């Protein structure tokens, strides 16, 4: 099942920044108002390893 989401440049930059700060995927998903699966998929697509869930 694929999650169709459109990521704006700002959203991707925020995602990268939060991931760099070590923020858990669950928190990032709340901040970006996106499903955890979508955030995880985008991180994988960008080659970023997220922190474990808090």
N, CA, C, O and CB atoms as a CASP TS submission, in Angstrom:
PFRMAT TS
TARGET T0000
AUTHOR 0000-0000-0000
METHOD Language model
MODEL 1
PARENT N/A
ATOM      1  N   UNK     1       0.848  -1.185   0.000  1.00  0.00           N
ATOM      2  CA  UNK     1       0.000   0.000   0.000  1.00  0.00           C
ATOM      3  C   UNK     1       0.890   1.243   0.000  1.00  0.00           C
ATOM      4  O   UNK     1       1.769   1.372   0.852  1.00  0.00           O
ATOM      5  CB  UNK     1      -0.963   0.001   1.228  1.00  0.00           C
ATOM      6  N   UNK     2       0.674   2.137  -0.926  1.00  0.00           N
ATOM      7  CA  UNK     2       1.501   3.335  -0.984  1.00  0.00           C
ATOM      8  C   UNK     2       0.708   4.521  -0.466  1.00  0.00           C
ATOM      9  O   UNK     2      -0.487   4.662  -0.724  1.00  0.00           O
ATOM     10  CB  UNK     2       1.998   3.596  -2.422  1.00  0.00           C
ATOM     11  N   UNK     3       1.403   5.362   0.265  1.00  0.00           N
ATOM     12  CA  UNK     3       0.764   6.556   0.811  1.00  0.00           C
ATOM     13  C   UNK     3       1.100   7.711  -0.112  1.00  0.00           C
ATOM     14  O   UNK     3       2.268   8.064  -0.279  1.00  0.00           O
ATOM     15  CB  UNK     3       1.230   6.846   2.284  1.00  0.00           C
ATOM     16  N   UNK     4       0.084   8.294  -0.705  1.00  0.00           N
ATOM     17  CA  UNK     4       0.281   9.393  -1.643  1.00  0.00           C
ATOM     18  C   UNK     4       0.316  10.705  -0.863  1.00  0.00           C
ATOM     19  O   UNK     4      -0.692  11.145  -0.310  1.00  0.00           O
ATOM     20  CB  UNK     4      -0.843   9.417  -2.725  1.00  0.00           C
ATOM     21  N   UNK     5       1.484  11.312  -0.832  1.00  0.00           N
ATOM     22  CA  UNK     5       1.606  12.609  -0.166  1.00  0.00           C
ATOM     23  C   UNK     5       2.488  13.502  -1.010  1.00  0.00           C
ATOM     24  O   UNK     5       3.453  13.047  -1.623  1.00  0.00           O
ATOM     25  CB  UNK     5       2.183  12.460   1.273  1.00  0.00           C
ATOM     26  N   UNK     6       2.153  14.754  -1.035  1.00  0.00           N
ATOM     27  CA  UNK     6       2.971  15.732  -1.735  1.00  0.00           C
ATOM     28  C   UNK     6       3.799  16.478  -0.708  1.00  0.00           C
ATOM     29  O   UNK     6       3.258  17.087   0.215  1.00  0.00           O
ATOM     30  CB  UNK     6       2.099  16.712  -2.573  1.00  0.00           C
ATOM     31  N   UNK     7       5.100  16.430  -0.869  1.00  0.00           N
ATOM     32  CA  UNK     7       6.009  17.079   0.062  1.00  0.00           C
ATOM     33  C   UNK     7       6.512  18.376  -0.547  1.00  0.00           C
ATOM     34  O   UNK     7       7.153  18.368  -1.597  1.00  0.00           O
ATOM     35  CB  UNK     7       7.187  16.151   0.422  1.00  0.00           C
ATOM     36  N   UNK     8       6.223  19.483   0.109  1.00  0.00           N
ATOM     37  CA  UNK     8       6.749  20.770  -0.342  1.00  0.00           C
ATOM     38  C   UNK     8       8.215  20.858   0.076  1.00  0.00           C
ATOM     39  O   UNK     8       8.672  20.111   0.941  1.00  0.00           O
ATOM     40  CB  UNK     8       5.920  21.967   0.248  1.00  0.00           C
ATOM     41  N   UNK     9       8.932  21.767  -0.540  1.00  0.00           N
ATOM     42  CA  UNK     9      10.328  21.975  -0.190  1.00  0.00           C
ATOM     43  C   UNK     9      10.458  22.338   1.291  1.00  0.00           C
ATOM     44  O   UNK     9      11.362  21.856   1.974  1.00  0.00           O
ATOM     45  CB  UNK     9      10.945  23.074  -1.072  1.00  0.00           C
ATOM     46  N   UNK    10       9.564  23.180   1.778  1.00  0.00           N
ATOM     47  CA  UNK    10       9.595  23.568   3.192  1.00  0.00           C
ATOM     48  C   UNK    10       9.396  22.371   4.108  1.00  0.00           C
ATOM     49  O   UNK    10      10.080  22.241   5.123  1.00  0.00           O
ATOM     50  CB  UNK    10       8.526  24.615   3.476  1.00  0.00           C
ATOM     51  N   UNK    11       8.450  21.489   3.748  1.00  0.00           N
ATOM     52  CA  UNK    11       8.179  20.309   4.569  1.00  0.00           C
ATOM     53  C   UNK    11       9.390  19.386   4.602  1.00  0.00           C
ATOM     54  O   UNK    11       9.727  18.840   5.652  1.00  0.00           O
ATOM     55  CB  UNK    11       6.951  19.554   4.039  1.00  0.00           C
ATOM     56  N   UNK    12      10.048  19.207   3.455  1.00  0.00           N
ATOM     57  CA  UNK    12      11.228  18.352   3.390  1.00  0.00           C
ATOM     58  C   UNK    12      12.361  18.961   4.221  1.00  0.00           C
ATOM     59  O   UNK    12      13.069  18.241   4.926  1.00  0.00           O
ATOM     60  CB  UNK    12      11.677  18.151   1.921  1.00  0.00           C
ATOM     61  N   UNK    13      12.533  20.269   4.141  1.00  0.00           N
ATOM     62  CA  UNK    13      13.578  20.933   4.927  1.00  0.00           C
ATOM     63  C   UNK    13      13.298  20.795   6.426  1.00  0.00           C
ATOM     64  O   UNK    13      14.216  20.565   7.212  1.00  0.00           O
ATOM     65  CB  UNK    13      13.681  22.426   4.538  1.00  0.00           C
ATOM     66  N   UNK    14      12.045  20.935   6.815  1.00  0.00           N
ATOM     67  CA  UNK    14      11.672  20.752   8.223  1.00  0.00           C
ATOM     68  C   UNK    14      11.925  19.321   8.662  1.00  0.00           C
ATOM     69  O   UNK    14      12.439  19.077   9.753  1.00  0.00           O
ATOM     70  CB  UNK    14      10.196  21.119   8.449  1.00  0.00           C
ATOM     71  N   UNK    15      11.561  18.384   7.808  1.00  0.00           N
ATOM     72  CA  UNK    15      11.774  16.965   8.097  1.00  0.00           C
ATOM     73  C   UNK    15      13.261  16.679   8.323  1.00  0.00           C
ATOM     74  O   UNK    15      13.638  16.043   9.307  1.00  0.00           O
ATOM     75  CB  UNK    15      11.230  16.093   6.945  1.00  0.00           C
ATOM     76  N   UNK    16      14.092  17.155   7.403  1.00  0.00           N
ATOM     77  CA  UNK    16      15.551  16.952   7.526  1.00  0.00           C
ATOM     78  C   UNK    16      16.082  17.566   8.820  1.00  0.00           C
ATOM     79  O   UNK    16      16.873  16.950   9.533  1.00  0.00           O
ATOM     80  CB  UNK    16      16.290  17.566   6.310  1.00  0.00           C
ATOM     81  N   UNK    17      15.640  18.775   9.108  1.00  0.00           N
ATOM     82  CA  UNK    17      16.107  19.488  10.297  1.00  0.00           C
ATOM     83  C   UNK    17      15.731  18.739  11.572  1.00  0.00           C
ATOM     84  O   UNK    17      16.568  18.550  12.455  1.00  0.00           O
ATOM     85  CB  UNK    17      15.527  20.905  10.330  1.00  0.00           C
ATOM     86  N   UNK    18      14.476  18.315  11.666  1.00  0.00           N
ATOM     87  CA  UNK    18      14.021  17.598  12.864  1.00  0.00           C
ATOM     88  C   UNK    18      14.734  16.256  12.998  1.00  0.00           C
ATOM     89  O   UNK    18      15.090  15.852  14.105  1.00  0.00           O
ATOM     90  CB  UNK    18      12.496  17.382  12.818  1.00  0.00           C
ATOM     91  N   UNK    19      14.943  15.571  11.890  1.00  0.00           N
ATOM     92  CA  UNK    19      15.645  14.283  11.926  1.00  0.00           C
ATOM     93  C   UNK    19      17.091  14.493  12.380  1.00  0.00           C
ATOM     94  O   UNK    19      17.623  13.697  13.154  1.00  0.00           O
ATOM     95  CB  UNK    19      15.607  13.592  10.531  1.00  0.00           C
ATOM     96  N   UNK    20      17.722  15.561  11.900  1.00  0.00           N
ATOM     97  CA  UNK    20      19.101  15.879  12.276  1.00  0.00           C
ATOM     98  C   UNK    20      19.207  16.155  13.782  1.00  0.00           C
ATOM     99  O   UNK    20      20.209  15.828  14.418  1.00  0.00           O
ATOM    100  CB  UNK    20      19.608  17.096  11.474  1.00  0.00           C
ATOM    101  N   UNK    21      18.156  16.760  14.332  1.00  0.00           N
ATOM    102  CA  UNK    21      18.136  17.061  15.771  1.00  0.00           C
ATOM    103  C   UNK    21      17.868  15.814  16.611  1.00  0.00           C
ATOM    104  O   UNK    21      17.931  15.868  17.840  1.00  0.00           O
ATOM    105  CB  UNK    21      17.076  18.122  16.073  1.00  0.00           C
ATOM    106  N   UNK    22      17.568  14.693  15.957  1.00  0.00           N
ATOM    107  CA  UNK    22      17.321  13.447  16.677  1.00  0.00           C
ATOM    108  C   UNK    22      15.894  13.285  17.162  1.00  0.00           C
ATOM    109  O   UNK    22      15.624  12.487  18.060  1.00  0.00           O
ATOM    110  CB  UNK    22      18.237  13.356  17.836  1.00  0.00           C
ATOM    111  N   UNK    23      14.985  14.035  16.572  1.00  0.00           N
ATOM    112  CA  UNK    23      13.585  13.958  16.960  1.00  0.00           C
ATOM    113  C   UNK    23      12.987  12.625  16.485  1.00  0.00           C
ATOM    114  O   UNK    23      13.213  12.226  15.343  1.00  0.00           O
ATOM    115  CB  UNK    23      12.790  15.156  16.375  1.00  0.00           C
ATOM    116  N   UNK    24      12.231  11.933  17.343  1.00  0.00           N
ATOM    117  CA  UNK    24      11.607  10.666  16.934  1.00  0.00           C
ATOM    118  C   UNK    24      10.578  10.867  15.821  1.00  0.00           C
ATOM    119  O   UNK    24       9.966  11.930  15.715  1.00  0.00           O
ATOM    120  CB  UNK    24      10.939   9.998  18.136  1.00  0.00           C
ATOM    121  N   UNK    25      10.396   9.843  14.999  1.00  0.00           N
ATOM    122  CA  UNK    25       9.449   9.897  13.879  1.00  0.00           C
ATOM    123  C   UNK    25       8.040  10.249  14.364  1.00  0.00           C
ATOM    124  O   UNK    25       7.318  10.990  13.698  1.00  0.00           O
ATOM    125  CB  UNK    25       9.428   8.550  13.131  1.00  0.00           C
ATOM    126  N   UNK    26       7.655   9.717  15.524  1.00  0.00           N
ATOM    127  CA  UNK    26       6.307   9.992  16.039  1.00  0.00           C
ATOM    128  C   UNK    26       6.099  11.485  16.294  1.00  0.00           C
ATOM    129  O   UNK    26       5.016  12.014  16.043  1.00  0.00           O
ATOM    130  CB  UNK    26       6.061   9.204  17.331  1.00  0.00           C
ATOM    131  N   UNK    27       7.133  12.161  16.790  1.00  0.00           N
ATOM    132  CA  UNK    27       7.041  13.595  17.061  1.00  0.00           C
ATOM    133  C   UNK    27       7.058  14.378  15.749  1.00  0.00           C
ATOM    134  O   UNK    27       6.298  15.330  15.574  1.00  0.00           O
ATOM    135  CB  UNK    27       8.200  14.055  17.980  1.00  0.00           C
ATOM    136  N   UNK    28       7.931  13.968  14.831  1.00  0.00           N
ATOM    137  CA  UNK    28       7.997  14.628  13.525  1.00  0.00           C
ATOM    138  C   UNK    28       6.637  14.540  12.834  1.00  0.00           C
ATOM    139  O   UNK    28       6.162  15.518  12.257  1.00  0.00           O
ATOM    140  CB  UNK    28       9.104  13.988  12.636  1.00  0.00           C
ATOM    141  N   UNK    29       6.017  13.368  12.896  1.00  0.00           N
ATOM    142  CA  UNK    29       4.726  13.192  12.219  1.00  0.00           C
ATOM    143  C   UNK    29       3.665  14.126  12.807  1.00  0.00           C
ATOM    144  O   UNK    29       2.835  14.663  12.073  1.00  0.00           O
ATOM    145  CB  UNK    29       4.259  11.726  12.327  1.00  0.00           C
ATOM    146  N   UNK    30       3.691  14.317  14.117  1.00  0.00           N
ATOM    147  CA  UNK    30       2.738  15.240  14.752  1.00  0.00           C
ATOM    148  C   UNK    30       3.010  16.677  14.324  1.00  0.00           C
ATOM    149  O   UNK    30       2.079  17.422  14.018  1.00  0.00           O
ATOM    150  CB  UNK    30       2.813  15.123  16.289  1.00  0.00           C
ATOM    151  N   UNK    31       4.271  17.065  14.302  1.00  0.00           N
ATOM    152  CA  UNK    31       4.637  18.439  13.940  1.00  0.00           C
ATOM    153  C   UNK    31       4.294  18.758  12.489  1.00  0.00           C
ATOM    154  O   UNK    31       3.853  19.861  12.170  1.00  0.00           O
ATOM    155  CB  UNK    31       6.124  18.666  14.177  1.00  0.00           C
ATOM    156  N   UNK    32       4.508  17.755  11.599  1.00  0.00           N
ATOM    157  CA  UNK    32       4.234  17.979  10.174  1.00  0.00           C
ATOM    158  C   UNK    32       2.797  17.630   9.799  1.00  0.00           C
ATOM    159  O   UNK    32       2.383  17.814   8.654  1.00  0.00           O
ATOM    160  CB  UNK    32       5.194  17.161   9.325  1.00  0.00           C
ATOM    161  N   UNK    33       2.041  17.124  10.775  1.00  0.00           N
ATOM    162  CA  UNK    33       0.649  16.708  10.549  1.00  0.00           C
ATOM    163  C   UNK    33       0.541  15.707   9.396  1.00  0.00           C
ATOM    164  O   UNK    33      -0.287  15.845   8.496  1.00  0.00           O
ATOM    165  CB  UNK    33      -0.232  17.933  10.257  1.00  0.00           C
ATOM    166  N   UNK    34       1.420  14.686   9.461  1.00  0.00           N
ATOM    167  CA  UNK    34       1.442  13.624   8.460  1.00  0.00           C
ATOM    168  C   UNK    34       1.488  12.285   9.179  1.00  0.00           C
ATOM    169  O   UNK    34       1.961  12.205  10.312  1.00  0.00           O
ATOM    170  CB  UNK    34       2.654  13.781   7.491  1.00  0.00           C
ATOM    171  N   UNK    35       0.996  11.225   8.523  1.00  0.00           N
ATOM    172  CA  UNK    35       1.051   9.899   9.157  1.00  0.00           C
ATOM    173  C   UNK    35       2.500   9.452   9.384  1.00  0.00           C
ATOM    174  O   UNK    35       3.400   9.802   8.620  1.00  0.00           O
ATOM    175  CB  UNK    35       0.309   8.859   8.289  1.00  0.00           C
ATOM    176  N   UNK    36       2.702   8.672  10.450  1.00  0.00           N
ATOM    177  CA  UNK    36       4.035   8.148  10.767  1.00  0.00           C
ATOM    178  C   UNK    36       4.602   7.387   9.568  1.00  0.00           C
ATOM    179  O   UNK    36       5.785   7.512   9.253  1.00  0.00           O
ATOM    180  CB  UNK    36       3.978   7.225  12.014  1.00  0.00           C
ATOM    181  N   UNK    37       3.755   6.602   8.904  1.00  0.00           N
ATOM    182  CA  UNK    37       4.217   5.821   7.740  1.00  0.00           C
ATOM    183  C   UNK    37       4.740   6.731   6.630  1.00  0.00           C
ATOM    184  O   UNK    37       5.737   6.408   5.984  1.00  0.00           O
ATOM    185  CB  UNK    37       3.074   4.942   7.197  1.00  0.00           C
ATOM    186  N   UNK    38       4.081   7.854   6.408  1.00  0.00           N
ATOM    187  CA  UNK    38       4.499   8.784   5.360  1.00  0.00           C
ATOM    188  C   UNK    38       5.841   9.424   5.711  1.00  0.00           C
ATOM    189  O   UNK    38       6.707   9.586   4.851  1.00  0.00           O
ATOM    190  CB  UNK    38       3.430   9.872   5.146  1.00  0.00           C
ATOM    191  N   UNK    39       6.002   9.784   6.987  1.00  0.00           N
ATOM    192  CA  UNK    39       7.262  10.383   7.437  1.00  0.00           C
ATOM    193  C   UNK    39       8.388   9.360   7.314  1.00  0.00           C
ATOM    194  O   UNK    39       9.471   9.683   6.825  1.00  0.00           O
ATOM    195  CB  UNK    39       7.144  10.889   8.903  1.00  0.00           C
ATOM    196  N   UNK    40       8.136   8.134   7.753  1.00  0.00           N
ATOM    197  CA  UNK    40       9.150   7.074   7.661  1.00  0.00           C
ATOM    198  C   UNK    40       9.544   6.805   6.214  1.00  0.00           C
ATOM    199  O   UNK    40      10.723   6.631   5.904  1.00  0.00           O
ATOM    200  CB  UNK    40       8.634   5.782   8.308  1.00  0.00           C
ATOM    201  N   UNK    41       8.552   6.772   5.337  1.00  0.00           N
ATOM    202  CA  UNK    41       8.816   6.516   3.918  1.00  0.00           C
ATOM    203  C   UNK    41       9.654   7.625   3.307  1.00  0.00           C
ATOM    204  O   UNK    41      10.569   7.358   2.528  1.00  0.00           O
ATOM    205  CB  UNK    41       7.505   6.370   3.148  1.00  0.00           C
ATOM    206  N   UNK    42       9.344   8.874   3.656  1.00  0.00           N
ATOM    207  CA  UNK    42      10.095  10.009   3.108  1.00  0.00           C
ATOM    208  C   UNK    42      11.526  10.007   3.637  1.00  0.00           C
ATOM    209  O   UNK    42      12.462  10.291   2.889  1.00  0.00           O
ATOM    210  CB  UNK    42       9.399  11.342   3.457  1.00  0.00           C
ATOM    211  N   UNK    43      11.703   9.694   4.909  1.00  0.00           N
ATOM    212  CA  UNK    43      13.051   9.607   5.472  1.00  0.00           C
ATOM    213  C   UNK    43      13.862   8.535   4.743  1.00  0.00           C
ATOM    214  O   UNK    43      15.032   8.745   4.422  1.00  0.00           O
ATOM    215  CB  UNK    43      12.989   9.299   6.988  1.00  0.00           C
ATOM    216  N   UNK    44      13.236   7.390   4.485  1.00  0.00           N
ATOM    217  CA  UNK    44      13.915   6.309   3.772  1.00  0.00           C
ATOM    218  C   UNK    44      14.285   6.755   2.360  1.00  0.00           C
ATOM    219  O   UNK    44      15.384   6.477   1.880  1.00  0.00           O
ATOM    220  CB  UNK    44      13.028   5.049   3.721  1.00  0.00           C
ATOM    221  N   UNK    45      13.367   7.442   1.707  1.00  0.00           N
ATOM    222  CA  UNK    45      13.604   7.942   0.352  1.00  0.00           C
ATOM    223  C   UNK    45      14.785   8.922   0.323  1.00  0.00           C
ATOM    224  O   UNK    45      15.551   8.959  -0.640  1.00  0.00           O
ATOM    225  CB  UNK    45      12.334   8.625  -0.194  1.00  0.00           C
ATOM    226  N   UNK    46      14.916   9.709   1.391  1.00  0.00           N
ATOM    227  CA  UNK    46      16.000  10.686   1.491  1.00  0.00           C
ATOM    228  C   UNK    46      17.301  10.066   2.012  1.00  0.00           C
ATOM    229  O   UNK    46      18.344  10.720   2.043  1.00  0.00           O
ATOM    230  CB  UNK    46      15.580  11.829   2.397  1.00  0.00           C
ATOM    231  N   UNK    47      17.222   8.795   2.421  1.00  0.00           N
ATOM    232  CA  UNK    47      18.407   8.123   2.945  1.00  0.00           C
ATOM    233  C   UNK    47      18.769   8.548   4.356  1.00  0.00           C
ATOM    234  O   UNK    47      19.933   8.490   4.751  1.00  0.00           O
ATOM    235  CB  UNK    47      19.567   8.374   2.045  1.00  0.00           C
ATOM    236  N   UNK    48      17.770   8.974   5.113  1.00  0.00           N
ATOM    237  CA  UNK    48      17.982   9.428   6.490  1.00  0.00           C
ATOM    238  C   UNK    48      17.480   8.330   7.430  1.00  0.00           C
ATOM    239  O   UNK    48      16.356   7.845   7.295  1.00  0.00           O
ATOM    240  CB  UNK    48      17.243  10.799   6.767  1.00  0.00           C
ATOM    241  N   UNK    49      18.332   7.948   8.384  1.00  0.00           N
ATOM    242  CA  UNK    49      17.936   6.946   9.374  1.00  0.00           C
ATOM    243  C   UNK    49      17.320   7.665  10.560  1.00  0.00           C
ATOM    244  O   UNK    49      18.000   8.435  11.238  1.00  0.00           O
ATOM    245  CB  UNK    49      19.152   6.070   9.821  1.00  0.00           C
ATOM    246  N   UNK    50      16.028   7.422  10.821  1.00  0.00           N
ATOM    247  CA  UNK    50      15.373   8.112  11.942  1.00  0.00           C
ATOM    248  C   UNK    50      15.741   7.513  13.278  1.00  0.00           C
ATOM    249  O   UNK    50      16.206   6.377  13.360  1.00  0.00           O
ATOM    250  CB  UNK    50      13.874   8.079  11.775  1.00  0.00           C
ATOM    251  N   UNK    51      15.527   8.287  14.320  1.00  0.00           N
ATOM    252  CA  UNK    51      15.693   7.779  15.680  1.00  0.00           C
ATOM    253  C   UNK    51      14.541   6.841  15.993  1.00  0.00           C
ATOM    254  O   UNK    51      13.501   6.871  15.335  1.00  0.00           O
ATOM    255  CB  UNK    51      15.758   8.941  16.714  1.00  0.00           C
ATOM    256  N   UNK    52      14.740   6.003  17.011  1.00  0.00           N
ATOM    257  CA  UNK    52      13.695   5.064  17.430  1.00  0.00           C
ATOM    258  C   UNK    52      12.500   5.853  17.981  1.00  0.00           C
ATOM    259  O   UNK    52      12.630   7.002  18.402  1.00  0.00           O
ATOM    260  CB  UNK    52      14.241   4.060  18.505  1.00  0.00           C
ATOM    261  N   UNK    53      11.353   5.207  17.964  1.00  0.00           N
ATOM    262  CA  UNK    53      10.134   5.840  18.480  1.00  0.00           C
ATOM    263  C   UNK    53      10.295   6.138  19.960  1.00  0.00           C
ATOM    264  O   UNK    53      10.910   5.359  20.688  1.00  0.00           O
ATOM    265  CB  UNK    53       8.898   4.939  18.245  1.00  0.00           C
ATOM    266  N   UNK    54       9.748   7.256  20.409  1.00  0.00           N
ATOM    267  CA  UNK    54       9.829   7.633  21.826  1.00  0.00           C
ATOM    268  C   UNK    54       8.628   7.076  22.569  1.00  0.00           C
ATOM    269  O   UNK    54       8.501   7.278  23.777  1.00  0.00           O
ATOM    270  CB  UNK    54       9.901   9.176  21.992  1.00  0.00           C
TER
END
